[in-house]
CSV table of C-alpha atoms and ligand atoms in Angstrom, one decimal:
chain,number,residue,atom,x,y,z
E,1,UNK,CA,-32.3,-25.6,-77.8
E,2,UNK,CA,-31.0,-28.8,-76.3
E,3,UNK,CA,-27.5,-27.6,-76.7
E,4,UNK,CA,-28.3,-24.4,-75.1
E,5,UNK,CA,-29.8,-26.2,-72.2
E,6,UNK,CA,-26.7,-28.4,-71.9
E,7,UNK,CA,-24.5,-25.3,-71.8
E,8,UNK,CA,-26.7,-23.7,-69.1
E,9,UNK,CA,-26.5,-26.9,-67.1
E,10,UNK,CA,-22.7,-27.0,-67.4
E,11,UNK,CA,-22.5,-23.4,-66.3
E,12,UNK,CA,-24.8,-24.0,-63.3
E,13,UNK,CA,-22.9,-27.0,-62.1
E,14,UNK,CA,-19.6,-25.1,-62.1
E,15,UNK,CA,-21.0,-22.0,-60.4
E,16,UNK,CA,-22.7,-24.0,-57.7
E,17,UNK,CA,-19.6,-25.9,-56.8
E,18,UNK,CA,-17.6,-22.6,-56.7
E,19,UNK,CA,-20.0,-20.7,-54.5
E,20,UNK,CA,-18.8,-20.3,-50.9
E,21,UNK,CA,-21.6,-18.7,-48.9
E,22,UNK,CA,-25.2,-19.7,-48.2
E,23,UNK,CA,-26.4,-16.3,-49.4
E,24,UNK,CA,-24.6,-16.6,-52.8
E,25,UNK,CA,-25.9,-20.2,-53.2
E,26,UNK,CA,-29.5,-19.0,-52.6
E,27,UNK,CA,-29.0,-16.4,-55.3
E,28,UNK,CA,-27.8,-19.1,-57.8
E,29,UNK,CA,-30.8,-21.2,-56.8
E,30,UNK,CA,-33.3,-18.6,-57.8
E,31,UNK,CA,-31.3,-17.8,-61.0
E,32,UNK,CA,-31.3,-21.4,-62.2
E,33,UNK,CA,-34.3,-23.2,-60.8
E,34,UNK,CA,-36.6,-20.6,-59.3
E,35,UNK,CA,-39.9,-19.3,-60.8
E,36,UNK,CA,-38.2,-16.7,-63.0
E,37,UNK,CA,-35.1,-18.9,-63.6
E,38,UNK,CA,-33.3,-19.8,-66.7
E,39,UNK,CA,-34.7,-23.3,-66.7
E,40,UNK,CA,-38.3,-22.0,-66.4
E,41,UNK,CA,-37.5,-19.9,-69.4
E,42,UNK,CA,-36.7,-23.1,-71.3
E,43,UNK,CA,-40.1,-24.5,-70.2
E,44,UNK,CA,-41.8,-21.4,-71.7
E,45,UNK,CA,-40.0,-21.8,-74.9
E,46,UNK,CA,-41.3,-25.4,-75.4
E,47,UNK,CA,-44.2,-24.0,-77.4
E,48,UNK,CA,-41.9,-22.9,-80.1
E,49,UNK,CA,-40.8,-26.5,-80.8
E,50,UNK,CA,-42.4,-28.9,-83.2
E,51,UNK,CA,-45.2,-30.7,-81.4
E,52,UNK,CA,-43.6,-34.2,-81.4
E,53,UNK,CA,-40.4,-32.8,-79.8
E,54,UNK,CA,-42.2,-31.1,-76.9
E,55,UNK,CA,-42.8,-34.0,-74.5
E,56,UNK,CA,-39.3,-35.2,-74.7
E,57,UNK,CA,-37.8,-31.7,-74.2
E,58,UNK,CA,-40.1,-31.1,-71.3
E,59,UNK,CA,-38.8,-34.3,-69.7
E,60,UNK,CA,-35.2,-33.2,-70.2
E,61,UNK,CA,-35.8,-29.8,-68.7
E,62,UNK,CA,-37.5,-31.4,-65.7
E,63,UNK,CA,-34.7,-33.7,-65.2
E,64,UNK,CA,-32.2,-30.9,-65.4
E,65,UNK,CA,-34.2,-29.0,-62.8
E,66,UNK,CA,-34.2,-32.1,-60.5
E,67,UNK,CA,-30.5,-32.5,-61.0
E,68,UNK,CA,-29.7,-28.9,-60.2
E,69,UNK,CA,-32.0,-28.9,-57.2
E,70,UNK,CA,-30.1,-31.9,-55.8
E,71,UNK,CA,-26.6,-30.4,-56.5
E,72,UNK,CA,-27.8,-27.2,-54.8
E,73,UNK,CA,-29.1,-29.0,-51.8
E,74,UNK,CA,-25.9,-31.0,-51.4
E,75,UNK,CA,-23.8,-27.9,-51.7
E,76,UNK,CA,-26.1,-26.2,-49.1
E,77,UNK,CA,-25.4,-29.0,-46.7
E,78,UNK,CA,-21.6,-28.7,-47.3
E,79,UNK,CA,-21.6,-24.9,-46.9
E,80,UNK,CA,-23.7,-25.1,-43.7
E,81,UNK,CA,-21.4,-27.6,-42.2
E,82,UNK,CA,-18.3,-25.5,-43.1
E,83,UNK,CA,-19.9,-22.4,-41.6
E,84,UNK,CA,-20.9,-24.3,-38.5
E,85,UNK,CA,-17.3,-25.6,-38.1
E,86,UNK,CA,-16.0,-22.1,-38.6
E,87,UNK,CA,-18.2,-20.7,-35.8
E,88,UNK,CA,-17.3,-23.6,-33.5
E,89,UNK,CA,-13.6,-22.9,-34.0
E,90,UNK,CA,-14.0,-19.1,-33.5
E,91,UNK,CA,-16.0,-19.6,-30.3
E,92,UNK,CA,-14.0,-22.5,-29.0
E,93,UNK,CA,-12.7,-22.2,-25.4
E,94,UNK,CA,-9.4,-23.6,-24.5
E,95,UNK,CA,-10.1,-25.2,-21.1
E,96,UNK,CA,-6.4,-25.7,-20.5
E,97,UNK,CA,-5.7,-21.9,-20.5
E,98,UNK,CA,-5.1,-20.3,-17.1
E,99,UNK,CA,-8.1,-18.3,-15.9
E,100,UNK,CA,-8.3,-14.5,-16.1
E,101,UNK,CA,-7.4,-13.2,-12.7
E,102,UNK,CA,-9.8,-10.7,-11.1
E,103,UNK,CA,-7.9,-8.0,-9.3
E,104,UNK,CA,-9.4,-7.1,-6.0
E,105,UNK,CA,-9.3,-3.4,-5.0
E,106,UNK,CA,-8.5,-2.3,-1.4
E,107,UNK,CA,-8.8,0.9,0.6
E,108,UNK,CA,-6.1,3.5,0.2
E,109,UNK,CA,-3.8,3.8,3.3
E,110,UNK,CA,-5.1,7.3,3.9
E,111,UNK,CA,-8.7,6.2,3.8
E,112,UNK,CA,-7.9,3.4,6.2
E,113,UNK,CA,-6.2,5.8,8.7
E,114,UNK,CA,-8.8,8.5,8.2
E,115,UNK,CA,-11.6,6.0,9.1
E,116,UNK,CA,-9.5,4.6,12.0
E,117,UNK,CA,-8.9,8.0,13.5
E,118,UNK,CA,-12.6,8.9,13.0
E,119,UNK,CA,-13.8,5.7,14.7
E,120,UNK,CA,-11.5,6.3,17.7
E,121,UNK,CA,-12.9,9.8,18.3
E,122,UNK,CA,-16.5,8.7,17.6
E,123,UNK,CA,-16.0,6.1,20.4
E,124,UNK,CA,-15.0,8.9,22.7
E,125,UNK,CA,-18.2,10.8,22.0
E,126,UNK,CA,-17.2,13.1,19.2
E,127,UNK,CA,-19.5,13.9,16.3
E,128,UNK,CA,-18.2,14.3,12.7
E,129,UNK,CA,-18.6,17.7,11.1
E,130,UNK,CA,-17.9,18.9,7.6
E,131,UNK,CA,-16.7,22.2,6.1
E,132,UNK,CA,-15.8,23.3,2.6
E,133,UNK,CA,-12.6,22.9,0.6
E,134,UNK,CA,-13.2,26.4,-1.0
E,135,UNK,CA,-13.3,29.0,1.7
E,136,UNK,CA,-13.1,32.8,2.3
E,137,UNK,CA,-10.5,34.7,4.2
E,138,UNK,CA,-12.8,35.2,7.1
E,139,UNK,CA,-13.1,31.5,7.9
E,140,UNK,CA,-9.6,30.6,7.0
E,141,UNK,CA,-7.8,33.6,8.6
E,142,UNK,CA,-9.7,36.5,10.1
E,143,UNK,CA,-12.0,34.5,12.5
E,144,UNK,CA,-8.9,32.4,13.5
E,145,UNK,CA,-7.2,35.6,14.7
E,146,UNK,CA,-4.7,35.6,11.9
E,147,UNK,CA,-3.5,39.2,11.3
E,148,UNK,CA,-3.5,40.6,7.8
E,149,UNK,CA,0.3,40.6,7.6
E,150,UNK,CA,0.7,37.0,8.8
E,151,UNK,CA,3.1,35.1,6.5
E,152,UNK,CA,0.6,32.2,6.2
E,153,UNK,CA,-1.7,34.4,4.1
E,154,UNK,CA,1.1,35.0,1.6
E,155,UNK,CA,0.4,34.0,-2.0
E,156,UNK,CA,3.4,31.7,-1.7
E,157,UNK,CA,1.6,29.5,0.9
E,158,UNK,CA,-2.1,29.9,0.1
E,159,UNK,CA,-3.8,29.0,-3.2
E,160,UNK,CA,-6.0,31.9,-3.9
E,161,UNK,CA,-8.8,31.4,-6.5
E,162,UNK,CA,-9.8,35.1,-6.4
E,163,UNK,CA,-9.5,37.9,-3.9
E,164,UNK,CA,-11.1,36.5,-0.8
E,165,UNK,CA,-11.7,33.0,-2.3
E,166,UNK,CA,-9.1,30.4,-1.5
E,167,UNK,CA,-8.5,26.7,-1.0
E,168,UNK,CA,-8.5,26.2,2.8
E,169,UNK,CA,-5.1,25.8,4.3
E,170,UNK,CA,-6.4,24.1,7.4
E,171,UNK,CA,-9.5,22.3,8.8
E,172,UNK,CA,-9.6,24.9,11.5
E,173,UNK,CA,-12.1,26.7,9.2
E,174,UNK,CA,-14.6,24.1,10.4
E,175,UNK,CA,-14.1,25.2,14.0
E,176,UNK,CA,-15.4,28.6,13.0
E,177,UNK,CA,-18.3,27.3,10.9
E,178,UNK,CA,-19.4,25.0,13.8
E,179,UNK,CA,-19.2,27.9,16.4
E,180,UNK,CA,-21.2,30.1,14.1
E,181,UNK,CA,-24.0,27.6,13.8
E,182,UNK,CA,-24.0,25.7,17.1
E,183,UNK,CA,-24.1,26.6,20.8
E,184,UNK,CA,-21.9,24.9,23.4
E,185,UNK,CA,-21.4,22.2,24.5
E,186,UNK,CA,-19.5,21.3,21.2
E,187,UNK,CA,-17.5,18.2,20.7
E,188,UNK,CA,-16.7,17.6,17.1
E,189,UNK,CA,-14.0,16.3,14.7
E,190,UNK,CA,-13.7,17.5,11.2
E,191,UNK,CA,-11.6,15.5,8.7
E,192,UNK,CA,-10.8,16.8,5.3
E,193,UNK,CA,-8.5,18.0,2.6
E,194,UNK,CA,-6.3,21.1,2.9
E,195,UNK,CA,-4.1,22.9,0.5
E,196,UNK,CA,-0.8,24.7,0.7
E,197,UNK,CA,1.8,25.6,-1.8
E,198,UNK,CA,4.3,23.1,-0.4
E,199,UNK,CA,5.8,20.0,-2.0
E,200,UNK,CA,8.6,17.8,-0.5
E,201,UNK,CA,9.1,14.4,1.3
E,202,UNK,CA,7.0,15.5,4.2
E,203,UNK,CA,4.6,18.0,2.6
E,204,UNK,CA,2.1,17.7,-0.2
E,205,UNK,CA,0.1,20.6,-1.8
E,206,UNK,CA,-3.1,18.7,-1.1
E,207,UNK,CA,-3.0,16.9,2.3
E,208,UNK,CA,-5.5,15.8,5.0
E,209,UNK,CA,-6.1,17.0,8.5
E,210,UNK,CA,-8.4,15.9,11.3
E,211,UNK,CA,-9.6,18.9,13.3
E,212,UNK,CA,-11.1,18.5,16.8
E,213,UNK,CA,-12.9,21.1,18.8
E,214,UNK,CA,-14.3,20.8,22.3
E,215,UNK,CA,-16.1,23.6,24.0
E,216,UNK,CA,-17.8,23.4,27.4
E,217,UNK,CA,-17.7,24.7,30.9
E,218,UNK,CA,-14.7,23.9,32.9
E,219,UNK,CA,-12.6,22.3,30.1
E,220,UNK,CA,-8.9,22.3,30.9
E,221,UNK,CA,-5.5,21.9,29.2
E,222,UNK,CA,-5.2,18.6,31.2
E,223,UNK,CA,-8.3,17.3,29.3
E,224,UNK,CA,-6.6,18.1,26.0
E,225,UNK,CA,-3.4,16.2,27.1
E,226,UNK,CA,-5.5,13.4,28.3
E,227,UNK,CA,-7.6,12.9,25.1
E,228,UNK,CA,-4.4,13.1,22.9
E,229,UNK,CA,-2.7,10.5,25.0
E,230,UNK,CA,-5.7,8.1,24.8
E,231,UNK,CA,-5.9,8.7,21.1
E,232,UNK,CA,-2.2,8.0,20.5
E,233,UNK,CA,-2.4,4.7,22.5
E,234,UNK,CA,-5.6,3.6,20.6
E,235,UNK,CA,-3.9,4.4,17.3
E,236,UNK,CA,-0.3,3.2,17.9
E,237,UNK,CA,-0.5,0.8,20.9
E,238,UNK,CA,0.0,1.2,24.7
E,239,UNK,CA,3.7,1.6,24.6
E,240,UNK,CA,3.7,4.8,22.5
E,241,UNK,CA,3.8,8.0,24.5
E,242,UNK,CA,2.8,11.4,23.3
E,243,UNK,CA,4.0,14.8,24.5
E,244,UNK,CA,3.1,18.4,23.8
E,245,UNK,CA,5.6,21.1,23.2
E,246,UNK,CA,5.1,24.9,23.4
E,247,UNK,CA,4.3,26.5,20.0
E,248,UNK,CA,2.3,29.3,18.6
E,249,UNK,CA,-1.0,29.4,16.7
E,250,UNK,CA,-2.9,32.7,16.4
E,251,UNK,CA,-6.2,31.2,17.4
E,252,UNK,CA,-5.1,29.2,20.5
E,253,UNK,CA,-3.5,30.3,23.7
E,254,UNK,CA,-1.5,28.5,25.0
E,255,UNK,CA,-0.6,26.6,21.9
E,256,UNK,CA,1.4,23.4,21.5
E,257,UNK,CA,2.7,20.9,19.0
E,258,UNK,CA,1.8,17.2,19.5
E,259,UNK,CA,4.7,14.7,19.2
E,260,UNK,CA,4.6,11.0,19.6
E,261,UNK,CA,7.5,8.7,20.5
E,262,UNK,CA,9.3,7.6,17.3
E,263,UNK,CA,7.4,4.5,16.2
E,264,UNK,CA,10.6,3.3,14.5
E,265,UNK,CA,13.1,3.4,17.4
E,266,UNK,CA,10.9,3.8,20.4
E,267,UNK,CA,12.6,7.1,21.5
E,268,UNK,CA,16.3,6.2,21.2
E,269,UNK,CA,16.8,8.3,18.2
E,270,UNK,CA,17.1,7.1,14.6
E,271,UNK,CA,17.1,8.4,11.0
E,272,UNK,CA,13.3,8.5,10.9
E,273,UNK,CA,13.1,10.9,13.8
E,274,UNK,CA,16.4,12.5,12.9
E,275,UNK,CA,17.9,11.5,16.2
E,276,UNK,CA,15.2,13.3,18.2
E,277,UNK,CA,13.3,10.3,19.5
E,278,UNK,CA,10.0,12.1,18.8
E,279,UNK,CA,7.8,12.7,15.7
E,280,UNK,CA,5.5,15.6,15.1
E,281,UNK,CA,1.8,14.8,14.5
E,282,UNK,CA,-0.1,18.1,14.6
E,283,UNK,CA,-0.9,21.3,16.5
E,284,UNK,CA,-3.1,21.9,19.5
E,285,UNK,CA,-4.1,24.5,22.1
E,286,UNK,CA,-6.8,26.2,24.2
E,287,UNK,CA,-9.2,28.2,22.0
E,288,UNK,CA,-8.3,31.9,22.3
E,289,UNK,CA,-11.1,33.7,24.2
E,290,UNK,CA,-10.9,36.3,21.5
E,291,UNK,CA,-12.1,33.7,18.9
E,292,UNK,CA,-15.0,32.7,21.1
E,293,UNK,CA,-16.2,36.2,21.8
E,294,UNK,CA,-16.1,37.2,18.2
E,295,UNK,CA,-18.4,34.3,17.4
E,296,UNK,CA,-20.8,35.2,20.2
E,297,UNK,CA,-19.8,32.5,22.7
E,298,UNK,CA,-19.4,33.8,26.2
E,299,UNK,CA,-15.7,33.2,27.0
E,300,UNK,CA,-16.3,33.9,30.7
E,301,UNK,CA,-18.5,30.9,30.8
E,302,UNK,CA,-17.1,28.5,28.2
E,303,UNK,CA,-13.6,27.2,27.6
E,304,UNK,CA,-12.4,25.1,24.7
E,305,UNK,CA,-9.6,23.2,23.3
E,306,UNK,CA,-8.8,22.3,19.7
E,307,UNK,CA,-6.2,20.3,17.8
E,308,UNK,CA,-5.4,19.4,14.2
E,309,UNK,CA,-3.8,16.1,13.3
E,310,UNK,CA,-2.1,15.5,10.0
E,311,UNK,CA,-3.8,12.4,8.7
E,312,UNK,CA,-1.1,11.7,6.1
E,313,UNK,CA,1.5,12.2,8.9
E,314,UNK,CA,-0.3,9.6,11.0
E,315,UNK,CA,-0.5,7.2,8.1
E,316,UNK,CA,3.3,7.7,7.5
E,317,UNK,CA,4.0,7.0,11.1
E,318,UNK,CA,1.7,4.0,11.4
E,319,UNK,CA,3.0,2.3,8.2
E,320,UNK,CA,6.6,3.7,8.4
E,321,UNK,CA,6.3,5.4,5.0
E,322,UNK,CA,9.4,7.5,4.4
E,323,UNK,CA,8.1,9.9,1.8
E,324,UNK,CA,4.6,11.6,1.7
E,325,UNK,CA,4.6,11.7,-2.1
E,326,UNK,CA,4.3,7.9,-2.1
E,327,UNK,CA,0.8,8.3,-0.7
E,328,UNK,CA,-0.4,10.3,-3.7
E,329,UNK,CA,1.5,8.7,-6.6
E,330,UNK,CA,-1.0,5.8,-6.6
E,331,UNK,CA,1.6,3.3,-7.7
E,332,UNK,CA,-0.1,-0.1,-7.5
E,333,UNK,CA,3.1,-1.8,-6.2
E,334,UNK,CA,3.0,0.6,-3.2
E,335,UNK,CA,-0.8,0.4,-2.7
E,336,UNK,CA,-1.0,-3.4,-2.8
E,337,UNK,CA,1.1,-3.5,0.4
E,338,UNK,CA,-1.9,-2.2,2.3
E,339,UNK,CA,-4.6,-4.6,1.0
O,1,LIG,N1,-4.6,24.4,12.0
O,1,LIG,C1,-3.3,24.2,12.6
O,1,LIG,C2,-2.3,23.9,11.4
O,1,LIG,O1,-2.8,23.6,10.4
O,1,LIG,C3,-3.3,23.1,13.6
O,1,LIG,C4,-4.1,23.4,14.8
O,1,LIG,C5,-5.4,23.0,14.9
O,1,LIG,C6,-3.5,24.1,15.9
O,1,LIG,C7,-6.1,23.3,16.0
O,1,LIG,C8,-4.2,24.4,17.0
O,1,LIG,C9,-5.5,24.0,17.1
O,1,LIG,O2,-1.2,24.0,11.6
């Protein structure tokens, strides 16, 4: 039995030194020195020995137990220290490393210009109105005096979702919605997204317009010219002139297009304005009395003007952006120039 004990001790010493984790060590501990351990089994077997041998063997087993307990506790300290060092290493911070840079976002150039235009008109007493991106033919065409055979209704220009359901091609739809629900005097702007099947350096299939509508007694074309001039100067500085040039829109009479002096060359003619000296910014006109009458506004009493500015156009002019598509590609190298 003594030999057997020696063997067990030998085995225990080896295994304890080989064990690597605290968990495994605790399992060894209960196997060798715990209540149901091998050493306790030896204790139980003492009664099978001759009487005179029992005290001595008891002492030997106790000593073995003490020895193993000590080896285990030493090994436990070692393992704990190693585990502690390992976590320290894993969680260590290299204070000499450069810090992680936090990128700061900024407003998109269109958002900036949108807000700036909005603020300019709010400061001149306009209220901001909203319409819908998805519209019907009545608000996008019929009520705006656009005949059924007008080329703008064509599938190649307009994105139709279903018969009579379309993505609005202009913010002029909001003119109609406001006239349906409000009595004059009316003085609103309506910024928003518009959609047309167009895609090149100066057209995007989804673009932004800022509509304006003023209806009151005694409003004149001179008021329209005046407000446009004030706006252009607020937006581009005192030196920039604007002009209006005869044009046609079905819902205004007379109609005009709004130009500003080329921000690049100041009017001399360059490649940005294609030698013209002027750049186009939107459409305008006096609201056709027909439109007013159809919406129940007395055209004998009230007169109105309206205009629609291309927000993306204004952004291109303001920041001298050569291609509209740059505004929608969201290339950070481009966008960071506006932060
Ligand atoms: N809605 C017209 C367009 O998109 C612009 C416009 C607005 C013209 C208001 C006259 C009056 O081309």
